[in-house]
Structures are given as C-alpha cells and as structure tokens.
XYZ file of C-alpha atoms in Angstrom:
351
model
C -9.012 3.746 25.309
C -8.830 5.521 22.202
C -5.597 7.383 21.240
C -6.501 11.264 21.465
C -3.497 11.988 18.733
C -5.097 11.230 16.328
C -4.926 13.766 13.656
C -4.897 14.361 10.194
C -1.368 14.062 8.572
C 0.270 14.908 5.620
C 2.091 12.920 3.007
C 5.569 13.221 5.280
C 3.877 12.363 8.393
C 2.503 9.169 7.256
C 5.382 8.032 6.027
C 7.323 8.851 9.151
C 5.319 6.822 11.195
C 5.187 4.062 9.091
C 8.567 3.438 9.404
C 8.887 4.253 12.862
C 6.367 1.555 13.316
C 8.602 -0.641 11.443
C 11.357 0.130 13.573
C 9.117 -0.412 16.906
C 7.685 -3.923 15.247
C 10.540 -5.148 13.303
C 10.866 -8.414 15.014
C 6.438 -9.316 14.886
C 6.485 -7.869 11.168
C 9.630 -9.840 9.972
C 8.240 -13.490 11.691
C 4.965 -12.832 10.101
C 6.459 -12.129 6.926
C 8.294 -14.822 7.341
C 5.941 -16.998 7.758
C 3.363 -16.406 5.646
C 5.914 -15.414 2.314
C 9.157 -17.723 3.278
C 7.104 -21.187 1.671
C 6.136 -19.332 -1.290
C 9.156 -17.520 -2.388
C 11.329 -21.031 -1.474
C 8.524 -22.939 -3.952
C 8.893 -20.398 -6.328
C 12.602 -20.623 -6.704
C 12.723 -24.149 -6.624
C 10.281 -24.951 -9.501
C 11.328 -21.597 -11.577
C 15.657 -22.013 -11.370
C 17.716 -22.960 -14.298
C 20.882 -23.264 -13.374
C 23.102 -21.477 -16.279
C 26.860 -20.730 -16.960
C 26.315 -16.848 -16.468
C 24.759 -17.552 -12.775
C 27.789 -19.878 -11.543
C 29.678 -17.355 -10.833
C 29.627 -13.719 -9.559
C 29.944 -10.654 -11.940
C 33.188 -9.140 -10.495
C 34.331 -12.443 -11.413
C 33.012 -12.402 -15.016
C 34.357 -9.089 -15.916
C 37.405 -10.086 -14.452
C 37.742 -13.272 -16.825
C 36.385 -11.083 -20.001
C 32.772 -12.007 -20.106
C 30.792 -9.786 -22.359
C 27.449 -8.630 -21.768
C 25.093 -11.020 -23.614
C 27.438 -13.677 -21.473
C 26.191 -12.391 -18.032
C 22.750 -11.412 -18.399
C 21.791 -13.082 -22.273
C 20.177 -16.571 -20.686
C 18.423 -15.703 -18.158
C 17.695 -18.257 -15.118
C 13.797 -17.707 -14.658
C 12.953 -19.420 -18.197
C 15.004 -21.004 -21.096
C 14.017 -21.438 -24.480
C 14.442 -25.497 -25.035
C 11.911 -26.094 -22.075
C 11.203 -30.011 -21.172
C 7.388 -30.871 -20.452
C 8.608 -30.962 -16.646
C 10.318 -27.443 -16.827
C 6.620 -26.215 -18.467
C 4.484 -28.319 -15.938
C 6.425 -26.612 -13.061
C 6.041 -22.952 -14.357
C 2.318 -23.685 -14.884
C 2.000 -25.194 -11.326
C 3.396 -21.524 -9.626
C 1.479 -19.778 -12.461
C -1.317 -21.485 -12.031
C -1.463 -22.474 -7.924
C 1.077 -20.526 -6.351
C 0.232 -17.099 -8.040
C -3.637 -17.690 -7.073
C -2.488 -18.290 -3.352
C -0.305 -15.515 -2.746
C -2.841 -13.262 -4.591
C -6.096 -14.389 -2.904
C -4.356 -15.850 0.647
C -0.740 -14.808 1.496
C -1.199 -11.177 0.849
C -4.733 -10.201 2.187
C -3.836 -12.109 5.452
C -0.562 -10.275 5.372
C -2.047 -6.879 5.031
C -5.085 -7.643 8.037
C -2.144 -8.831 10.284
C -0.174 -5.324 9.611
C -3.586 -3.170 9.993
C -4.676 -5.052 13.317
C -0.554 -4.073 14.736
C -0.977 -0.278 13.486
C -5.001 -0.228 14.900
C -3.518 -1.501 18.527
C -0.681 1.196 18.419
C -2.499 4.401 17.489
C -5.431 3.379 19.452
C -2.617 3.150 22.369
C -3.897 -0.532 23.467
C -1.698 -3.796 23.852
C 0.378 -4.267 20.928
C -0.475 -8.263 20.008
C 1.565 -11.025 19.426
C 2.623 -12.576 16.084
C 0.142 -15.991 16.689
C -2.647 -13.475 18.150
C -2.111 -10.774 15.180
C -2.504 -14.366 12.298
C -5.230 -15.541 14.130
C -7.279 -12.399 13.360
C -6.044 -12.010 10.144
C -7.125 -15.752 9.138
C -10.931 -15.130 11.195
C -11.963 -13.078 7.728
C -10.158 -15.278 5.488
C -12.909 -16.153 3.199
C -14.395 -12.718 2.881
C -11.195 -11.434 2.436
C -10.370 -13.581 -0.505
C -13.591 -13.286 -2.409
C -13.688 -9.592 -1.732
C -9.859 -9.890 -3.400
C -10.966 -11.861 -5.969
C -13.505 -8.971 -7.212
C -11.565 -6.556 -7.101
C -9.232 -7.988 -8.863
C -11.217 -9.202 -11.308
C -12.566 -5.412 -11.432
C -9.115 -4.135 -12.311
C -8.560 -6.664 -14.724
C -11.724 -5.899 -17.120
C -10.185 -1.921 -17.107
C -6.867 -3.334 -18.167
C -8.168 -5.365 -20.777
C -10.340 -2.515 -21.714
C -7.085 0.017 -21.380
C -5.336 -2.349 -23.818
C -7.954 -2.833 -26.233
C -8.465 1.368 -26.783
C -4.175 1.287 -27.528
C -4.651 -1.534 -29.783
C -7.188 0.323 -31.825
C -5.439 3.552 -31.729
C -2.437 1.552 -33.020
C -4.337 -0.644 -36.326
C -5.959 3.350 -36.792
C -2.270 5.099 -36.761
C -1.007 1.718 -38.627
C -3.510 2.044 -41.620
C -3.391 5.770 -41.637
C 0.437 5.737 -41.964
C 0.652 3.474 -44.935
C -2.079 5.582 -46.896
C 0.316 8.439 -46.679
C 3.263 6.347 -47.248
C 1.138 5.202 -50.628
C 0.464 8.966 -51.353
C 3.208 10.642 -50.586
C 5.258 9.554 -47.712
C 5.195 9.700 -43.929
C 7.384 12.852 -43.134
C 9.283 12.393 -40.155
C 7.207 15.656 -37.738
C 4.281 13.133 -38.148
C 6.766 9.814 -36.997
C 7.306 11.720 -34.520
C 4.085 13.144 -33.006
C 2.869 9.719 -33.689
C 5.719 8.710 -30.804
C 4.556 11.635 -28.454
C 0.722 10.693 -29.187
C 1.251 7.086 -27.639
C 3.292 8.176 -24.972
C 0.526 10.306 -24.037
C -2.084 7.169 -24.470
C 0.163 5.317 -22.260
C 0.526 7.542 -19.091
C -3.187 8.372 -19.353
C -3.822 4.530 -18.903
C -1.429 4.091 -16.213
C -3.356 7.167 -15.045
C -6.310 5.934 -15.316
C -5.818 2.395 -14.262
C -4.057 3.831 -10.973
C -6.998 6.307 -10.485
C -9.256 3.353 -9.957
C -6.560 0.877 -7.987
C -6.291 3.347 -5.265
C -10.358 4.432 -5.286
C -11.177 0.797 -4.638
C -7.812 -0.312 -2.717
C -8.949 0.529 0.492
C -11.651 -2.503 0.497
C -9.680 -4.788 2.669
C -9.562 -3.057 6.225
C -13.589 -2.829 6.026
C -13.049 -6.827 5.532
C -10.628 -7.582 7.623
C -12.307 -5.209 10.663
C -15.405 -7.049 9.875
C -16.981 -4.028 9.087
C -18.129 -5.449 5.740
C -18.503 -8.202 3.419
C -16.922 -6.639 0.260
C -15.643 -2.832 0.802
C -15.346 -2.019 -2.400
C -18.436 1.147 -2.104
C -16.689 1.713 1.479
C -13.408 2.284 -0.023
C -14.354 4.525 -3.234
C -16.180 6.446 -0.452
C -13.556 7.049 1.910
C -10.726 8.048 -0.980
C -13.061 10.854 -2.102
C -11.017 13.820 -2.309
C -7.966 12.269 -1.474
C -6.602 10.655 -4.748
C -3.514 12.819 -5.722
C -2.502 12.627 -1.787
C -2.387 9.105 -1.714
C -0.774 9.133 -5.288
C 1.634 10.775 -4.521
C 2.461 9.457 -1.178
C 2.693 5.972 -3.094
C 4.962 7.041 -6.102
C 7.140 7.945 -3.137
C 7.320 4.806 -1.422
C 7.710 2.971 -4.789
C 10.532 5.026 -5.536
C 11.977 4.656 -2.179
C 11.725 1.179 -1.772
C 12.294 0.384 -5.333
C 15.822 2.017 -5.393
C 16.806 0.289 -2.433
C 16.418 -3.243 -3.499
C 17.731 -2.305 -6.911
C 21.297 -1.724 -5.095
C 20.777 -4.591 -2.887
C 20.213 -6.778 -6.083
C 23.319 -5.472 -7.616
C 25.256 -5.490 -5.101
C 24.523 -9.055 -4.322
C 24.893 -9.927 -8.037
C 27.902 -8.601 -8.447
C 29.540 -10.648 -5.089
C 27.171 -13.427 -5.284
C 26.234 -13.683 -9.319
C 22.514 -14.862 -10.217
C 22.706 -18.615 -8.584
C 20.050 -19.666 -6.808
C 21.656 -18.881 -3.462
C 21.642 -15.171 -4.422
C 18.462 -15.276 -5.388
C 17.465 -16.754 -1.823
C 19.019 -13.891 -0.324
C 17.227 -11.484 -2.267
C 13.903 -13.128 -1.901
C 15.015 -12.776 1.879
C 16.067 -8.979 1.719
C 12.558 -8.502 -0.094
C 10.674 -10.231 2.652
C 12.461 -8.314 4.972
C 11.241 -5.150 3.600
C 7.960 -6.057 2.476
C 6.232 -4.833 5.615
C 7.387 -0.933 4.751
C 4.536 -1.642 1.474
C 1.681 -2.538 4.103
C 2.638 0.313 6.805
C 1.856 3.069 5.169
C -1.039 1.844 3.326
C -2.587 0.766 6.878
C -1.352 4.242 8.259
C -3.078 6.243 5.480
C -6.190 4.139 5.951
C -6.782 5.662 9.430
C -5.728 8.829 8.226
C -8.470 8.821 5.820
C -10.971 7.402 8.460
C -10.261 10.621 10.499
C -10.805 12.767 7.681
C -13.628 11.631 6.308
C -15.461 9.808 9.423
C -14.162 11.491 12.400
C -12.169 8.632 13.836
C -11.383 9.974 17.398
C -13.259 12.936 17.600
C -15.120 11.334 20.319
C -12.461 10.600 22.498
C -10.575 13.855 21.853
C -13.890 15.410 23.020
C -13.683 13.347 26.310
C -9.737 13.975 26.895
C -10.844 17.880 26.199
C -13.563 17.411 29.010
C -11.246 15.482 31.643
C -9.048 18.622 31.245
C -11.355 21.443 32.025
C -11.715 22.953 36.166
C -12.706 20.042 38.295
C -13.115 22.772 41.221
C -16.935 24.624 41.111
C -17.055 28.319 40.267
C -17.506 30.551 43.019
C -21.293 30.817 43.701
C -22.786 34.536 43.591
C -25.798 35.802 45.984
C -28.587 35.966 43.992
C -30.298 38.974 43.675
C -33.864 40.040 45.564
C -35.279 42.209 43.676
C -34.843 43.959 40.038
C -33.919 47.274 42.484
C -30.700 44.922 42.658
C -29.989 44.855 38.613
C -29.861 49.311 38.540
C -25.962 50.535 37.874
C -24.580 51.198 40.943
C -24.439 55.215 41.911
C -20.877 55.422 43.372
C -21.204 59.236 44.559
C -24.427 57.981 46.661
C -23.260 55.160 47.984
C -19.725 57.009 49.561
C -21.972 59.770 50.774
C-alpha cells in the first residue's frame, strides 16, 4: 500500500531524509557499495600507484624532518614523468576498460539499487535485501547502460561545443590584443576586463552545461523502473520548473560532502602520508559515503514525480475516504405534500 505522506518537500526536507535513510540503511547501502565499487577502486590503485619518497612517510613526519613543499606534494603518486611502456599500458587499461565499466555498469546499477531501497521505504512496503535490491538493479542492465551511454555522449558534444565557443573567444581576444599592443599598447583596464570577460564565459558554461546535466539526469529511474527504454524526454519533462531547486539542493550536497572528505584526506595524509595504504583507506571512506550522492538524487526524483505527476494522490484520496463517518446519517421523514415545505407559523401552531 502506497505511503499517504507523500508530499512535496523543500530543498531541507529532502536532504533530511536522505540522510536519515542513510542512517536507517547504512549496513544494505555500505555492502552494496561495497560490492559493486570495492574491485574497481582496489584495480584502480593497483595499476595507477607509484610508490615515491614523499608518500613513504606521513606529513607530520616530513615537516618534522624539514621537508619543503615541492618535497611532499612535487611527484605525485598517480603518474610520473619517466613512464615505462608497462606503467602507460596499465593507465590505458583503467582509462580505457575500467573507466567505461564504472561509467556504463558500476554506477547505473548502483543508483537502481539505491532508488528500488528509497521506492520500498516511502511507499511503506518491505524494505529488500542487499542480493534482492542487485538483482533488480542488474534486470535493466542493458537498457540502463545504453540509455547511459547517450546521455553521456549527449553531454559530451555540449562540452566539446562549450570549449570550442572559449577557444574562439580566446584566438578573437588573442589577435585583438596584439593589434593594440602594435598600435598603441594594451592598457591594463582592458587586461583586466579581458580577465572578468572570461570569468564570465566560464561560469556561463558551467551554467549552461549544468542546466542540461540536471534536465536530462533524471533518465535512469524511468530505466531502471522499467518505465522506459531511454528516459531522456521523461526526464527533461519531469525537471520542468524545477531547475534552480534541484541546483541548488545539489551545490549543497557537493559542498557538504566535498568538505568532509577534504578533512578526512588530510587528516589521513598527515598521520598516514600518500602510500598506497592511505590511499586504500580513503578509497574506503569514499565508498562509505558514496551512497549520501545517490539518496538524495533518488529522494528528489519522487519528489518531482509528486509534483509534476501526482504520485500518491490516489492513495491519499483513499486514506481521506477510510477516514470519513462509517455510521449513516440520521434519516429524515420525507415530506407528503409541498403544504409540508411552507415556513412554519409558530403563533398558530402554540394556539
């Protein structure tokens, strides 16, 4: 039976309940998480780490010996710059296998498993189990894929085409600027509108290319429901009206959830260093979390589908019905004649 809370909420709300439904599903989210991300992220490690001076040893302990700056972060342990053909073989194998995987596989199966757990508890029905809650995530694996696939090949053409429009801006401010250096020279008011001028290019393409992210985001529950193939119409449909709310609800999380494992990071770096053991545990920390990025976009998906669709209306018509007087009203005499329907002449009738 269909949950008859179910009401439009606000940014706060959604974001309440998401994590309350992380703290009600920690256990199921963290073993399917687990699953499905623990592989990759062990892969990745393995075939990316360079073992370095600067990550034997933990920063406390650098600073303590004297270590300057370049010394502790200057070689980084993802890539080095005398690479063997094995070292570039490996990085093209996650680049070119294990990138395509997580992208097209891990992450659409990770999302239907988190939208099928927040479906059974607003709909108040029995919360599923973690081999129950994979199994119908990997039913609509190859429509979820392809449908992944487009839209990320969608998003792709608008970056390209975002990049291209600041590349011609650019070669236009670049020949501009040395025919008035030629002429006369470039004062520094027009350095320095040029500076504000591409700042402004650059948030209006983040702008833009997030505009069109979150329009067609919401493709994957109409997959992974098996309400359609694609979702991609389904999901520019159902965000109508609803962009700067769910813009601003996810530049909230981000910030959230990005400042958290920012001081987990350095904290671990600084007790730990950058070997790969610390990275483990940060990989870890990340999977740990990574349900708290699905929640509320699975919350705010049946937020939308009861703004937009009426998603339990119906039963919160029936609960409204089961409520009302289950006794009959009290039945009046019905009257003979119209003689009946004349006002009543109270000095007559005590005479």
């Amino acid at each position: 039976m269909q949950n008859a809370s179910l009401r439009p909420m606000g940014i706060g709300r959604i974001l309440d309940r998401s994590f309350h439904l992380y703290r009600k599903h920690f256990v199921t989210l963290t073993i399917i998480m687990l699953i499905l991300y623990g592989p990759f992220y062990l892969l990745q490690h393995l075939l990316t780490y360079q073992e370095t001076a600067s990550t034997s040893s933990s920063i406390l302990e650098q600073i303590r010996s004297g270590a300057s700056m370049q010394d502790m972060f200057g070689s980084g342990s993802f890539m080095k710059n005398n690479q063997t053909p094995k070292d570039i073989g490996k990085t093209l194998l996650f680049v070119l296998v294990l990138v395509p995987i997580m992208i097209l596989g891990l992450m659409p199966a990770s999302v239907a498993s988190v939208l099928h757990l927040v479906k059974a508890s607003l709909f108040g029905e029995e919360t599923p189990g973690v081999g129950e809650l994979l199994r119908k995530s990997f039913r609509r694996f190859w429509p979820l894929a392809g449908s992944t696939f487009l839209d990320a090949l969608i998003m792709f053409g608008i970056y390209i085409g975002l990049a291209i429009i600041i590349v011609i801006f650019a070669i236009v401010f670049a020949i501009g600027g040395n025919l008035s250096s030629s002429v006369g020279g470039f004062g520094g008011g027009a350095v320095a509108l040029t500076i504000v001028f591409f700042v402004i290019l650059g948030l209006g393409a983040i702008f833009t290319f997030s505009y069109f992210f979150i329009r067609w985001c919401y493709y994957l529950p109409f997959v992974a429901m098996g309400e359609e193939s694609v979702g991609l119409g389904r999901s520019w449909k159902l965000t109508r009206k609803s962009f700067w709310r769910l813009f601003l609800m996810y530049f909230v999380l981000t910030l959230i959830l990005y400042l958290f494992l920012f001081v987990i990071q350095l904290i671990i770096a600084a007790v730990l260093g950058l070997g790969l053991g610390a990275q483990l545990l940060q990989s870890l920390i990340s999977i740990l979390v990574m349900s708290l990025w699905f929640l509320p976009y699975a919350v705010s998906y049946f937020d939308l589908k009861v703004r937009n669709e009426g998603l339990g209306l119906e039963s919160l018509i029936e609960s409204t019905m089961q409520t009302s007087p289950t006794e009959p009203a009290e039945e009046l005499e019905p009257f003979d004649t119209f003689e009946d329907l004349r006002p009543i002449d109270l000095d007559k009738k005590n005479d």
